[in-house]
């Protein structure tokens, strides 16, 4: 089976992670912090923004992959992929800004968690029925 949607979203989410990683590296350079966060608020924010991405993207992409492999309609796979990608971008922008943009952060988390929940339930339902 050829995968169509999952590689697109996995690739775009990988690019988002690389962008967030570059922000951590830039903050380390400008704030002269080699290891850890040095209790620096800018460093902590950059690190947590990147880490939050890594906390949610792997399970989201795995569920997306399983959904596609189980033969879900391509529109459903794209919808789930867009929910995950949009949610992660919105959260990164909302959380990463100073001051935070709380509505973006909340909506980003809602989309991310909804995608994980829907994909999880869809995978369970497909496996059982």
Short mmCIF file of C-alpha atoms in Angstrom, two decimals:
data_model
loop_
_atom_site.label_atom_id
_atom_site.label_comp_id
_atom_site.label_asym_id
_atom_site.label_seq_id
_atom_site.Cartn_x
_atom_site.Cartn_y
_atom_site.Cartn_z
CA UNK A 1 0.00 0.00 0.00
CA UNK A 2 1.32 3.40 -0.95
CA UNK A 3 0.96 6.04 1.74
CA UNK A 4 -0.38 9.34 0.47
CA UNK A 5 -1.24 11.68 3.34
CA UNK A 6 0.85 10.65 6.34
CA UNK A 7 4.24 11.42 4.73
CA UNK A 8 3.07 14.96 3.95
CA UNK A 9 2.04 15.71 7.53
CA UNK A 10 5.01 13.90 9.05
CA UNK A 11 7.32 15.96 6.84
CA UNK A 12 5.62 19.26 7.63
CA UNK A 13 5.64 18.49 11.36
CA UNK A 14 9.33 17.59 11.12
CA UNK A 15 9.97 21.01 9.57
CA UNK A 16 8.02 22.66 12.41
CA UNK A 17 10.18 20.77 14.91
CA UNK A 18 13.36 21.90 13.12
CA UNK A 19 12.13 25.51 13.22
CA UNK A 20 11.41 25.27 16.95
CA UNK A 21 14.83 23.63 17.45
CA UNK A 22 16.50 26.52 15.64
CA UNK A 23 14.76 28.93 18.03
CA UNK A 24 16.23 27.00 20.98
CA UNK A 25 19.70 27.16 19.39
CA UNK A 26 19.37 30.90 18.64
CA UNK A 27 18.21 31.58 22.19
CA UNK A 28 21.17 29.61 23.55
CA UNK A 29 23.52 31.71 21.44
CA UNK A 30 22.00 35.10 22.22
CA UNK A 31 21.56 34.37 25.93
CA UNK A 32 24.93 32.54 26.15
CA UNK A 33 23.46 29.40 27.73
CA UNK A 34 25.33 26.21 26.92
CA UNK A 35 23.41 23.64 28.98
CA UNK A 36 20.03 23.68 30.65
CA UNK A 37 17.93 26.81 30.96
CA UNK A 38 19.98 28.89 33.45
CA UNK A 39 16.61 29.96 34.91
CA UNK A 40 16.30 32.26 31.88
CA UNK A 41 12.66 32.91 30.94
CA UNK A 42 13.42 33.19 27.21
CA UNK A 43 15.35 29.93 27.27
CA UNK A 44 12.66 28.14 29.24
CA UNK A 45 9.97 29.33 26.82
CA UNK A 46 11.95 28.26 23.74
CA UNK A 47 12.72 24.87 25.26
CA UNK A 48 9.14 24.23 26.38
CA UNK A 49 7.72 25.25 23.01
CA UNK A 50 9.98 22.73 21.28
CA UNK A 51 9.40 20.05 23.93
CA UNK A 52 5.63 20.44 23.75
CA UNK A 53 5.83 19.74 20.03
CA UNK A 54 7.83 16.57 20.72
CA UNK A 55 5.37 15.47 23.38
CA UNK A 56 2.37 15.40 21.05
CA UNK A 57 3.62 14.95 17.48
CA UNK A 58 4.90 11.34 17.71
CA UNK A 59 1.60 9.87 18.97
CA UNK A 60 -0.34 12.02 16.49
CA UNK A 61 1.73 10.89 13.52
CA UNK A 62 1.62 7.26 14.64
CA UNK A 63 -2.17 7.38 14.90
CA UNK A 64 -2.38 9.13 11.53
CA UNK A 65 -0.22 6.41 9.98
CA UNK A 66 -2.35 3.64 11.47
CA UNK A 67 -5.51 5.37 10.27
CA UNK A 68 -4.17 5.53 6.74
CA UNK A 69 -2.86 1.95 6.83
CA UNK A 70 -6.27 0.71 7.98
CA UNK A 71 -7.78 2.15 4.82
CA UNK A 72 -9.65 5.19 6.13
CA UNK A 73 -10.96 7.51 3.43
CA UNK A 74 -8.20 9.84 2.27
CA UNK A 75 -10.30 12.91 3.14
CA UNK A 76 -10.49 11.65 6.76
CA UNK A 77 -6.74 11.11 6.92
CA UNK A 78 -6.15 14.61 5.54
CA UNK A 79 -8.63 16.08 8.00
CA UNK A 80 -6.84 14.42 10.92
CA UNK A 81 -3.45 15.48 9.54
CA UNK A 82 -4.61 19.07 9.15
CA UNK A 83 -5.99 19.04 12.68
CA UNK A 84 -2.64 17.90 14.07
CA UNK A 85 -0.53 20.25 11.94
CA UNK A 86 -2.76 23.28 12.52
CA UNK A 87 -3.00 22.52 16.22
CA UNK A 88 0.74 22.24 16.64
CA UNK A 89 1.43 25.44 14.67
CA UNK A 90 -1.23 27.37 16.58
CA UNK A 91 0.09 26.14 19.91
CA UNK A 92 3.69 26.95 19.02
CA UNK A 93 2.77 30.49 17.96
CA UNK A 94 0.43 31.10 20.88
CA UNK A 95 2.73 29.63 23.52
CA UNK A 96 5.99 30.88 22.04
CA UNK A 97 5.06 34.56 21.92
CA UNK A 98 5.65 37.02 24.74
CA UNK A 99 3.09 37.73 25.92
CA UNK A 100 1.39 34.47 25.04
CA UNK A 101 -1.56 34.48 22.68
CA UNK A 102 -3.80 32.39 24.91
CA UNK A 103 -6.65 31.82 22.39
CA UNK A 104 -4.16 30.42 19.85
CA UNK A 105 -2.54 28.25 22.49
CA UNK A 106 -5.88 26.88 23.70
CA UNK A 107 -7.24 26.29 20.21
CA UNK A 108 -4.00 24.58 19.22
CA UNK A 109 -4.24 22.20 22.15
CA UNK A 110 -7.92 21.56 21.48
CA UNK A 111 -7.21 20.64 17.83
CA UNK A 112 -4.27 18.44 18.83
CA UNK A 113 -6.17 16.59 21.54
CA UNK A 114 -9.26 16.24 19.35
CA UNK A 115 -7.14 14.72 16.58
CA UNK A 116 -5.52 12.25 18.98
CA UNK A 117 -8.87 11.32 20.48
CA UNK A 118 -10.65 10.92 17.13
CA UNK A 119 -7.81 8.96 15.56
CA UNK A 120 -7.51 6.77 18.64
CA UNK A 121 -11.21 5.97 18.65
CA UNK A 122 -11.24 5.39 14.88
CA UNK A 123 -8.34 2.95 15.14
CA UNK A 124 -10.01 1.05 17.99
CA UNK A 125 -13.34 0.93 16.15
CA UNK A 126 -11.73 -0.28 12.93
CA UNK A 127 -9.79 -2.98 14.74
CA UNK A 128 -12.85 -4.26 16.61
CA UNK A 129 -15.49 -4.06 13.89
#
